[in-house]
């Protein structure tokens, strides 16, 4: 990936609810060396997935059909892999580690990405990484893969788990102020691109802010332009007892002609009492 400085990427004005993206834009969001997955995206089924990316059934079908076409497991990455964003994630792990307890990390909407296992593997600090996804098929595939190919953590105290969880119901699984870092690599984008996902995305954001600890942050990796995403984040964070959140953005870089961003969101936790 080509790294960029702030404001180098030319902005594409794309507003929330941009589900009318064409196939090329949709496919540019994915990285896979699995030919079965690439072929699936080339099929007519892509349109159905694009409209229903907020639905469990759509992702169950995607992971079931693509995994059955190939005998070998391949991670499926939205946007890019861990190497592209490692430098954005590591500083937040270091900040959270000041409490002298394992850093609680949630990879929200993990699919079959290697992101969560990579954080677990590479962190010098003790971490407890939960890789959560709405699709039980994706969770099963990841469990089987890690069981067959164990990941050795850099820190012997680190832990990893794979959990079936609907991200629209985060606060039913986690209590207030229980997580240090939530990583969202394309999950919010999937909700916003789907036909009925805009309100779900706003609800997920508010729940993330509630379950994060005082020093915790939500990192959203997205290809949406800051002119649209920053306004949406600041607006969607309002409500249900939450005051305005602190929101920032950094450019990640350019991949296949698309500029990607890292949005950091931190709650004002005095409102979560």
PDB file of C-alpha atoms in Angstrom:
ATOM      1  CA  UNK A   1       0.000   0.000   0.000  1.00  0.00           C
ATOM      2  CA  UNK A   2       1.239   3.487  -0.794  1.00  0.00           C
ATOM      3  CA  UNK A   3       1.442   5.502   2.432  1.00  0.00           C
ATOM      4  CA  UNK A   4       0.280   9.115   2.248  1.00  0.00           C
ATOM      5  CA  UNK A   5       0.436  12.209   4.368  1.00  0.00           C
ATOM      6  CA  UNK A   6      -2.671  13.981   5.521  1.00  0.00           C
ATOM      7  CA  UNK A   7      -4.688  15.607   2.735  1.00  0.00           C
ATOM      8  CA  UNK A   8      -2.671  14.005  -0.063  1.00  0.00           C
ATOM      9  CA  UNK A   9      -5.532  11.739  -1.189  1.00  0.00           C
ATOM     10  CA  UNK A  10      -7.924  13.421  -3.523  1.00  0.00           C
ATOM     11  CA  UNK A  11     -11.330  13.375  -1.874  1.00  0.00           C
ATOM     12  CA  UNK A  12     -14.174  11.547  -3.519  1.00  0.00           C
ATOM     13  CA  UNK A  13     -17.374  13.020  -2.156  1.00  0.00           C
ATOM     14  CA  UNK A  14     -19.335   9.949  -1.145  1.00  0.00           C
ATOM     15  CA  UNK A  15     -22.165  10.335   1.311  1.00  0.00           C
ATOM     16  CA  UNK A  16     -23.512   7.906   3.863  1.00  0.00           C
ATOM     17  CA  UNK A  17     -25.919   5.453   2.297  1.00  0.00           C
ATOM     18  CA  UNK A  18     -23.864   5.003  -0.860  1.00  0.00           C
ATOM     19  CA  UNK A  19     -25.221   1.508  -1.598  1.00  0.00           C
ATOM     20  CA  UNK A  20     -25.401   2.237  -5.338  1.00  0.00           C
ATOM     21  CA  UNK A  21     -21.646   1.625  -5.705  1.00  0.00           C
ATOM     22  CA  UNK A  22     -20.875  -0.273  -8.871  1.00  0.00           C
ATOM     23  CA  UNK A  23     -19.271  -3.696  -8.975  1.00  0.00           C
ATOM     24  CA  UNK A  24     -15.726  -2.408  -9.477  1.00  0.00           C
ATOM     25  CA  UNK A  25     -15.945  -0.184  -6.400  1.00  0.00           C
ATOM     26  CA  UNK A  26     -17.392  -3.082  -4.426  1.00  0.00           C
ATOM     27  CA  UNK A  27     -14.686  -5.504  -5.504  1.00  0.00           C
ATOM     28  CA  UNK A  28     -11.969  -2.955  -4.728  1.00  0.00           C
ATOM     29  CA  UNK A  29     -12.912  -3.302  -1.060  1.00  0.00           C
ATOM     30  CA  UNK A  30     -11.728  -6.892  -0.968  1.00  0.00           C
ATOM     31  CA  UNK A  31      -8.369  -8.632  -1.024  1.00  0.00           C
ATOM     32  CA  UNK A  32      -8.240 -12.356  -1.619  1.00  0.00           C
ATOM     33  CA  UNK A  33      -5.918 -14.824  -3.294  1.00  0.00           C
ATOM     34  CA  UNK A  34      -8.734 -17.356  -3.138  1.00  0.00           C
ATOM     35  CA  UNK A  35      -9.974 -17.823  -6.702  1.00  0.00           C
ATOM     36  CA  UNK A  36     -13.299 -19.183  -5.438  1.00  0.00           C
ATOM     37  CA  UNK A  37     -13.996 -15.930  -3.620  1.00  0.00           C
ATOM     38  CA  UNK A  38     -12.989 -13.851  -6.624  1.00  0.00           C
ATOM     39  CA  UNK A  39     -15.201 -15.917  -8.907  1.00  0.00           C
ATOM     40  CA  UNK A  40     -18.093 -15.520  -6.485  1.00  0.00           C
ATOM     41  CA  UNK A  41     -17.746 -11.730  -6.601  1.00  0.00           C
ATOM     42  CA  UNK A  42     -17.821 -11.909 -10.384  1.00  0.00           C
ATOM     43  CA  UNK A  43     -21.136 -13.737 -10.295  1.00  0.00           C
ATOM     44  CA  UNK A  44     -24.605 -12.230 -10.203  1.00  0.00           C
ATOM     45  CA  UNK A  45     -24.724 -12.959  -6.473  1.00  0.00           C
ATOM     46  CA  UNK A  46     -22.673  -9.848  -5.758  1.00  0.00           C
ATOM     47  CA  UNK A  47     -25.733  -7.624  -6.186  1.00  0.00           C
ATOM     48  CA  UNK A  48     -27.663  -9.564  -3.572  1.00  0.00           C
ATOM     49  CA  UNK A  49     -24.782  -9.341  -1.121  1.00  0.00           C
ATOM     50  CA  UNK A  50     -24.359  -5.604  -1.722  1.00  0.00           C
ATOM     51  CA  UNK A  51     -27.962  -4.939  -0.739  1.00  0.00           C
ATOM     52  CA  UNK A  52     -27.963  -7.305   2.231  1.00  0.00           C
ATOM     53  CA  UNK A  53     -24.599  -6.851   3.918  1.00  0.00           C
ATOM     54  CA  UNK A  54     -26.421  -6.195   7.187  1.00  0.00           C
ATOM     55  CA  UNK A  55     -28.015  -9.651   7.054  1.00  0.00           C
ATOM     56  CA  UNK A  56     -26.637 -12.790   8.700  1.00  0.00           C
ATOM     57  CA  UNK A  57     -28.060 -14.997   5.944  1.00  0.00           C
ATOM     58  CA  UNK A  58     -26.150 -13.117   3.242  1.00  0.00           C
ATOM     59  CA  UNK A  59     -22.782 -13.642   4.931  1.00  0.00           C
ATOM     60  CA  UNK A  60     -23.569 -17.260   5.854  1.00  0.00           C
ATOM     61  CA  UNK A  61     -24.218 -17.906   2.191  1.00  0.00           C
ATOM     62  CA  UNK A  62     -21.076 -16.090   1.087  1.00  0.00           C
ATOM     63  CA  UNK A  63     -18.742 -17.981   3.458  1.00  0.00           C
ATOM     64  CA  UNK A  64     -20.465 -21.324   2.904  1.00  0.00           C
ATOM     65  CA  UNK A  65     -20.335 -21.129  -0.878  1.00  0.00           C
ATOM     66  CA  UNK A  66     -16.832 -19.706  -1.224  1.00  0.00           C
ATOM     67  CA  UNK A  67     -15.310 -22.115   1.315  1.00  0.00           C
ATOM     68  CA  UNK A  68     -16.946 -25.128  -0.351  1.00  0.00           C
ATOM     69  CA  UNK A  69     -15.357 -24.250  -3.697  1.00  0.00           C
ATOM     70  CA  UNK A  70     -11.795 -24.538  -2.424  1.00  0.00           C
ATOM     71  CA  UNK A  71     -10.146 -27.311  -0.368  1.00  0.00           C
ATOM     72  CA  UNK A  72      -7.695 -24.860   1.187  1.00  0.00           C
ATOM     73  CA  UNK A  73      -8.662 -22.161   3.674  1.00  0.00           C
ATOM     74  CA  UNK A  74      -7.804 -18.604   2.661  1.00  0.00           C
ATOM     75  CA  UNK A  75      -8.320 -15.493   4.769  1.00  0.00           C
ATOM     76  CA  UNK A  76     -10.703 -13.020   3.184  1.00  0.00           C
ATOM     77  CA  UNK A  77      -9.725  -9.404   3.775  1.00  0.00           C
ATOM     78  CA  UNK A  78     -11.905  -6.330   3.490  1.00  0.00           C
ATOM     79  CA  UNK A  79      -9.799  -3.413   2.176  1.00  0.00           C
ATOM     80  CA  UNK A  80      -6.339  -4.635   3.246  1.00  0.00           C
ATOM     81  CA  UNK A  81      -4.448  -6.852   5.663  1.00  0.00           C
ATOM     82  CA  UNK A  82      -2.920  -6.272   9.093  1.00  0.00           C
ATOM     83  CA  UNK A  83       0.427  -5.036   7.773  1.00  0.00           C
ATOM     84  CA  UNK A  84      -1.241  -1.935   6.314  1.00  0.00           C
ATOM     85  CA  UNK A  85      -2.736  -0.835   9.646  1.00  0.00           C
ATOM     86  CA  UNK A  86      -0.372  -2.273  12.255  1.00  0.00           C
ATOM     87  CA  UNK A  87       1.183   1.139  12.911  1.00  0.00           C
ATOM     88  CA  UNK A  88      -2.271   2.605  13.595  1.00  0.00           C
ATOM     89  CA  UNK A  89      -3.306  -0.139  16.028  1.00  0.00           C
ATOM     90  CA  UNK A  90      -0.121  -0.670  18.082  1.00  0.00           C
ATOM     91  CA  UNK A  91      -0.083   2.780  19.789  1.00  0.00           C
ATOM     92  CA  UNK A  92      -3.575   2.153  21.183  1.00  0.00           C
ATOM     93  CA  UNK A  93      -2.469  -1.184  22.619  1.00  0.00           C
ATOM     94  CA  UNK A  94       0.452   0.544  24.327  1.00  0.00           C
ATOM     95  CA  UNK A  95      -1.788   3.223  25.836  1.00  0.00           C
ATOM     96  CA  UNK A  96      -4.270   0.684  27.158  1.00  0.00           C
ATOM     97  CA  UNK A  97      -1.493  -1.456  28.657  1.00  0.00           C
ATOM     98  CA  UNK A  98      -0.716   1.204  31.276  1.00  0.00           C
ATOM     99  CA  UNK A  99      -3.421  -0.381  33.437  1.00  0.00           C
ATOM    100  CA  UNK A 100      -1.195  -3.487  33.808  1.00  0.00           C
ATOM    101  CA  UNK A 101      -3.878  -5.939  32.724  1.00  0.00           C
ATOM    102  CA  UNK A 102      -4.413  -7.690  29.389  1.00  0.00           C
ATOM    103  CA  UNK A 103      -5.647  -5.248  26.768  1.00  0.00           C
ATOM    104  CA  UNK A 104      -9.228  -6.137  25.780  1.00  0.00           C
ATOM    105  CA  UNK A 105      -9.532  -5.962  21.983  1.00  0.00           C
ATOM    106  CA  UNK A 106     -12.603  -6.620  19.851  1.00  0.00           C
ATOM    107  CA  UNK A 107     -12.270  -7.255  16.125  1.00  0.00           C
ATOM    108  CA  UNK A 108     -15.858  -6.387  15.244  1.00  0.00           C
ATOM    109  CA  UNK A 109     -17.215  -8.139  12.168  1.00  0.00           C
ATOM    110  CA  UNK A 110     -14.066 -10.212  11.750  1.00  0.00           C
ATOM    111  CA  UNK A 111     -15.312 -12.550   9.028  1.00  0.00           C
ATOM    112  CA  UNK A 112     -12.362 -14.760   8.081  1.00  0.00           C
ATOM    113  CA  UNK A 113      -9.832 -11.919   8.246  1.00  0.00           C
ATOM    114  CA  UNK A 114      -6.372 -12.466   9.724  1.00  0.00           C
ATOM    115  CA  UNK A 115      -6.534  -9.096  11.498  1.00  0.00           C
ATOM    116  CA  UNK A 116      -7.483 -10.345  14.973  1.00  0.00           C
ATOM    117  CA  UNK A 117      -5.084 -13.305  14.967  1.00  0.00           C
ATOM    118  CA  UNK A 118      -2.320 -10.974  13.772  1.00  0.00           C
ATOM    119  CA  UNK A 119      -2.892  -8.586  16.692  1.00  0.00           C
ATOM    120  CA  UNK A 120      -2.785 -11.595  19.024  1.00  0.00           C
ATOM    121  CA  UNK A 121       0.372 -12.928  17.373  1.00  0.00           C
ATOM    122  CA  UNK A 122       2.375  -9.710  17.118  1.00  0.00           C
ATOM    123  CA  UNK A 123       1.501  -7.768  20.276  1.00  0.00           C
ATOM    124  CA  UNK A 124       4.416  -7.567  22.690  1.00  0.00           C
ATOM    125  CA  UNK A 125       1.891  -6.649  25.374  1.00  0.00           C
ATOM    126  CA  UNK A 126      -0.625  -9.138  26.808  1.00  0.00           C
ATOM    127  CA  UNK A 127      -3.889  -8.894  24.885  1.00  0.00           C
ATOM    128  CA  UNK A 128      -7.215 -10.686  24.949  1.00  0.00           C
ATOM    129  CA  UNK A 129      -8.505 -10.562  21.387  1.00  0.00           C
ATOM    130  CA  UNK A 130     -12.114 -11.418  20.601  1.00  0.00           C
ATOM    131  CA  UNK A 131     -12.834 -11.974  16.924  1.00  0.00           C
ATOM    132  CA  UNK A 132     -16.600 -11.607  16.590  1.00  0.00           C
ATOM    133  CA  UNK A 133     -18.865 -12.028  13.596  1.00  0.00           C
ATOM    134  CA  UNK A 134     -22.576 -12.387  12.923  1.00  0.00           C
ATOM    135  CA  UNK A 135     -21.938 -15.423  10.706  1.00  0.00           C
ATOM    136  CA  UNK A 136     -21.505 -18.741  12.547  1.00  0.00           C
ATOM    137  CA  UNK A 137     -20.022 -20.103   9.333  1.00  0.00           C
ATOM    138  CA  UNK A 138     -17.185 -17.551   9.417  1.00  0.00           C
ATOM    139  CA  UNK A 139     -16.603 -18.179  13.134  1.00  0.00           C
ATOM    140  CA  UNK A 140     -16.464 -21.953  12.580  1.00  0.00           C
ATOM    141  CA  UNK A 141     -14.028 -21.568   9.691  1.00  0.00           C
ATOM    142  CA  UNK A 142     -11.712 -19.404  11.789  1.00  0.00           C
ATOM    143  CA  UNK A 143     -11.848 -21.749  14.763  1.00  0.00           C
ATOM    144  CA  UNK A 144     -11.034 -24.725  12.567  1.00  0.00           C
ATOM    145  CA  UNK A 145      -8.219 -22.862  10.831  1.00  0.00           C
ATOM    146  CA  UNK A 146      -6.568 -21.738  14.074  1.00  0.00           C
ATOM    147  CA  UNK A 147      -6.995 -25.204  15.563  1.00  0.00           C
ATOM    148  CA  UNK A 148      -5.247 -26.732  12.566  1.00  0.00           C
ATOM    149  CA  UNK A 149      -2.654 -23.946  12.337  1.00  0.00           C
ATOM    150  CA  UNK A 150      -2.035 -22.659  15.877  1.00  0.00           C
ATOM    151  CA  UNK A 151      -1.005 -19.016  16.182  1.00  0.00           C
ATOM    152  CA  UNK A 152       1.875 -18.500  18.597  1.00  0.00           C
ATOM    153  CA  UNK A 153       1.572 -15.179  20.454  1.00  0.00           C
ATOM    154  CA  UNK A 154       4.578 -12.986  21.075  1.00  0.00           C
ATOM    155  CA  UNK A 155       3.359 -12.582  24.662  1.00  0.00           C
ATOM    156  CA  UNK A 156       2.644 -15.900  26.377  1.00  0.00           C
ATOM    157  CA  UNK A 157      -0.144 -14.310  28.444  1.00  0.00           C
ATOM    158  CA  UNK A 158      -2.165 -13.271  25.387  1.00  0.00           C
ATOM    159  CA  UNK A 159      -5.471 -14.972  24.552  1.00  0.00           C
ATOM    160  CA  UNK A 160      -7.742 -15.181  21.513  1.00  0.00           C
ATOM    161  CA  UNK A 161     -11.307 -16.341  21.010  1.00  0.00           C
ATOM    162  CA  UNK A 162     -13.782 -16.500  18.142  1.00  0.00           C
ATOM    163  CA  UNK A 163     -17.334 -15.539  18.944  1.00  0.00           C
ATOM    164  CA  UNK A 164     -20.631 -15.492  17.086  1.00  0.00           C
ATOM    165  CA  UNK A 165     -22.049 -12.059  17.856  1.00  0.00           C
ATOM    166  CA  UNK A 166     -24.330  -9.603  16.105  1.00  0.00           C
ATOM    167  CA  UNK A 167     -22.560  -6.245  16.381  1.00  0.00           C
ATOM    168  CA  UNK A 168     -25.951  -4.536  16.660  1.00  0.00           C
ATOM    169  CA  UNK A 169     -26.266  -6.261  20.042  1.00  0.00           C
ATOM    170  CA  UNK A 170     -22.881  -5.441  21.552  1.00  0.00           C
ATOM    171  CA  UNK A 171     -24.296  -4.093  24.784  1.00  0.00           C
ATOM    172  CA  UNK A 172     -26.128  -7.368  25.412  1.00  0.00           C
ATOM    173  CA  UNK A 173     -22.773  -9.174  25.559  1.00  0.00           C
ATOM    174  CA  UNK A 174     -20.441  -6.540  27.011  1.00  0.00           C
ATOM    175  CA  UNK A 175     -21.002  -4.388  30.061  1.00  0.00           C
ATOM    176  CA  UNK A 176     -20.229  -0.656  30.163  1.00  0.00           C
ATOM    177  CA  UNK A 177     -16.529   0.253  30.060  1.00  0.00           C
ATOM    178  CA  UNK A 178     -15.300  -3.291  29.397  1.00  0.00           C
ATOM    179  CA  UNK A 179     -13.197  -2.951  26.225  1.00  0.00           C
ATOM    180  CA  UNK A 180      -9.988  -1.050  25.490  1.00  0.00           C
ATOM    181  CA  UNK A 181     -10.013  -1.138  21.701  1.00  0.00           C
ATOM    182  CA  UNK A 182     -12.590  -1.952  19.041  1.00  0.00           C
ATOM    183  CA  UNK A 183     -11.308  -2.429  15.503  1.00  0.00           C
ATOM    184  CA  UNK A 184     -13.835  -2.052  12.689  1.00  0.00           C
ATOM    185  CA  UNK A 185     -12.298  -2.844   9.306  1.00  0.00           C
ATOM    186  CA  UNK A 186     -15.187  -2.366   6.920  1.00  0.00           C
ATOM    187  CA  UNK A 187     -18.039  -3.491   9.181  1.00  0.00           C
ATOM    188  CA  UNK A 188     -19.671  -0.073   9.420  1.00  0.00           C
ATOM    189  CA  UNK A 189     -19.088   0.379   5.698  1.00  0.00           C
ATOM    190  CA  UNK A 190     -20.916  -2.885   5.036  1.00  0.00           C
ATOM    191  CA  UNK A 191     -23.881  -1.720   7.107  1.00  0.00           C
ATOM    192  CA  UNK A 192     -24.011   1.687   5.445  1.00  0.00           C
ATOM    193  CA  UNK A 193     -23.746   0.172   1.975  1.00  0.00           C
ATOM    194  CA  UNK A 194     -26.631  -2.217   2.609  1.00  0.00           C
ATOM    195  CA  UNK A 195     -30.205  -1.381   1.757  1.00  0.00           C
ATOM    196  CA  UNK A 196     -31.484  -1.162   5.345  1.00  0.00           C
ATOM    197  CA  UNK A 197     -28.315  -0.748   7.381  1.00  0.00           C
ATOM    198  CA  UNK A 198     -27.964   2.991   8.108  1.00  0.00           C
ATOM    199  CA  UNK A 199     -29.821   2.960  11.436  1.00  0.00           C
ATOM    200  CA  UNK A 200     -28.064  -0.241  12.445  1.00  0.00           C
ATOM    201  CA  UNK A 201     -24.710   1.428  11.843  1.00  0.00           C
ATOM    202  CA  UNK A 202     -25.660   4.362  14.073  1.00  0.00           C
ATOM    203  CA  UNK A 203     -26.816   1.987  16.808  1.00  0.00           C
ATOM    204  CA  UNK A 204     -23.562   0.021  16.608  1.00  0.00           C
ATOM    205  CA  UNK A 205     -21.535   3.214  16.999  1.00  0.00           C
ATOM    206  CA  UNK A 206     -23.422   4.253  20.115  1.00  0.00           C
ATOM    207  CA  UNK A 207     -23.047   0.791  21.625  1.00  0.00           C
ATOM    208  CA  UNK A 208     -19.310   0.800  20.917  1.00  0.00           C
ATOM    209  CA  UNK A 209     -18.931   4.049  22.823  1.00  0.00           C
ATOM    210  CA  UNK A 210     -20.792   2.594  25.794  1.00  0.00           C
ATOM    211  CA  UNK A 211     -18.717  -0.573  26.107  1.00  0.00           C
ATOM    212  CA  UNK A 212     -15.342   1.173  25.690  1.00  0.00           C
ATOM    213  CA  UNK A 213     -13.315   2.085  28.769  1.00  0.00           C
ATOM    214  CA  UNK A 214     -12.330   5.675  29.520  1.00  0.00           C
ATOM    215  CA  UNK A 215      -9.011   5.334  27.691  1.00  0.00           C
ATOM    216  CA  UNK A 216     -10.472   3.175  24.948  1.00  0.00           C
ATOM    217  CA  UNK A 217     -11.051   3.935  21.289  1.00  0.00           C
ATOM    218  CA  UNK A 218     -12.952   2.712  18.267  1.00  0.00           C
ATOM    219  CA  UNK A 219     -10.881   2.558  15.088  1.00  0.00           C
ATOM    220  CA  UNK A 220     -12.885   2.503  11.866  1.00  0.00           C
ATOM    221  CA  UNK A 221     -11.003   1.715   8.673  1.00  0.00           C
ATOM    222  CA  UNK A 222     -12.955   2.955   5.681  1.00  0.00           C
ATOM    223  CA  UNK A 223     -12.744   4.266   2.144  1.00  0.00           C
ATOM    224  CA  UNK A 224     -15.416   6.885   2.800  1.00  0.00           C
ATOM    225  CA  UNK A 225     -14.382  10.496   2.422  1.00  0.00           C
ATOM    226  CA  UNK A 226     -13.836  12.445   5.677  1.00  0.00           C
ATOM    227  CA  UNK A 227     -16.234  15.181   4.527  1.00  0.00           C
ATOM    228  CA  UNK A 228     -19.025  12.638   4.913  1.00  0.00           C
ATOM    229  CA  UNK A 229     -17.794  10.203   7.575  1.00  0.00           C
ATOM    230  CA  UNK A 230     -16.685  12.768  10.166  1.00  0.00           C
ATOM    231  CA  UNK A 231     -20.057  14.499  10.102  1.00  0.00           C
ATOM    232  CA  UNK A 232     -21.844  11.161  10.353  1.00  0.00           C
ATOM    233  CA  UNK A 233     -19.716   9.990  13.278  1.00  0.00           C
ATOM    234  CA  UNK A 234     -20.264  13.179  15.247  1.00  0.00           C
ATOM    235  CA  UNK A 235     -24.006  13.101  14.582  1.00  0.00           C
ATOM    236  CA  UNK A 236     -24.600   9.374  15.066  1.00  0.00           C
ATOM    237  CA  UNK A 237     -22.755   9.361  18.399  1.00  0.00           C
ATOM    238  CA  UNK A 238     -25.454  11.569  19.880  1.00  0.00           C
ATOM    239  CA  UNK A 239     -28.423  10.115  21.719  1.00  0.00           C
ATOM    240  CA  UNK A 240     -29.215   7.552  24.383  1.00  0.00           C
ATOM    241  CA  UNK A 241     -27.419   9.551  27.039  1.00  0.00           C
ATOM    242  CA  UNK A 242     -24.194  10.009  25.079  1.00  0.00           C
ATOM    243  CA  UNK A 243     -22.618  13.412  24.700  1.00  0.00           C
ATOM    244  CA  UNK A 244     -20.481  14.282  21.697  1.00  0.00           C
ATOM    245  CA  UNK A 245     -17.541  11.969  21.029  1.00  0.00           C
ATOM    246  CA  UNK A 246     -13.997  12.978  20.117  1.00  0.00           C
ATOM    247  CA  UNK A 247     -13.479  12.118  16.456  1.00  0.00           C
ATOM    248  CA  UNK A 248     -10.282  12.215  14.398  1.00  0.00           C
ATOM    249  CA  UNK A 249      -9.003  10.896  11.091  1.00  0.00           C
ATOM    250  CA  UNK A 250      -5.695   9.864   9.528  1.00  0.00           C
ATOM    251  CA  UNK A 251      -4.987   8.760   5.992  1.00  0.00           C
ATOM    252  CA  UNK A 252      -3.927   5.122   5.747  1.00  0.00           C
ATOM    253  CA  UNK A 253      -2.848   5.209   2.118  1.00  0.00           C
ATOM    254  CA  UNK A 254      -3.846   4.385  -1.446  1.00  0.00           C
ATOM    255  CA  UNK A 255      -4.572   0.866  -2.633  1.00  0.00           C
ATOM    256  CA  UNK A 256      -5.736   0.029  -6.155  1.00  0.00           C
ATOM    257  CA  UNK A 257      -6.501   3.702  -6.716  1.00  0.00           C
ATOM    258  CA  UNK A 258      -8.683   4.072  -3.613  1.00  0.00           C
ATOM    259  CA  UNK A 259      -7.737   6.219  -0.614  1.00  0.00           C
ATOM    260  CA  UNK A 260      -8.385   4.670   2.808  1.00  0.00           C
ATOM    261  CA  UNK A 261      -8.736   6.335   6.196  1.00  0.00           C
ATOM    262  CA  UNK A 262      -8.518   5.479   9.870  1.00  0.00           C
ATOM    263  CA  UNK A 263     -11.239   7.155  11.940  1.00  0.00           C
ATOM    264  CA  UNK A 264     -10.667   7.266  15.699  1.00  0.00           C
ATOM    265  CA  UNK A 265     -13.671   7.720  17.979  1.00  0.00           C
ATOM    266  CA  UNK A 266     -13.462   8.152  21.745  1.00  0.00           C
ATOM    267  CA  UNK A 267     -16.447   8.619  24.031  1.00  0.00           C
ATOM    268  CA  UNK A 268     -16.865  11.234  26.767  1.00  0.00           C
ATOM    269  CA  UNK A 269     -17.253   8.585  29.438  1.00  0.00           C
ATOM    270  CA  UNK A 270     -18.725  10.769  32.134  1.00  0.00           C
ATOM    271  CA  UNK A 271     -22.051  10.229  30.341  1.00  0.00           C
ATOM    272  CA  UNK A 272     -21.867   6.463  30.694  1.00  0.00           C
ATOM    273  CA  UNK A 273     -22.322   6.428  34.440  1.00  0.00           C
TER     274      UNK A 273
END
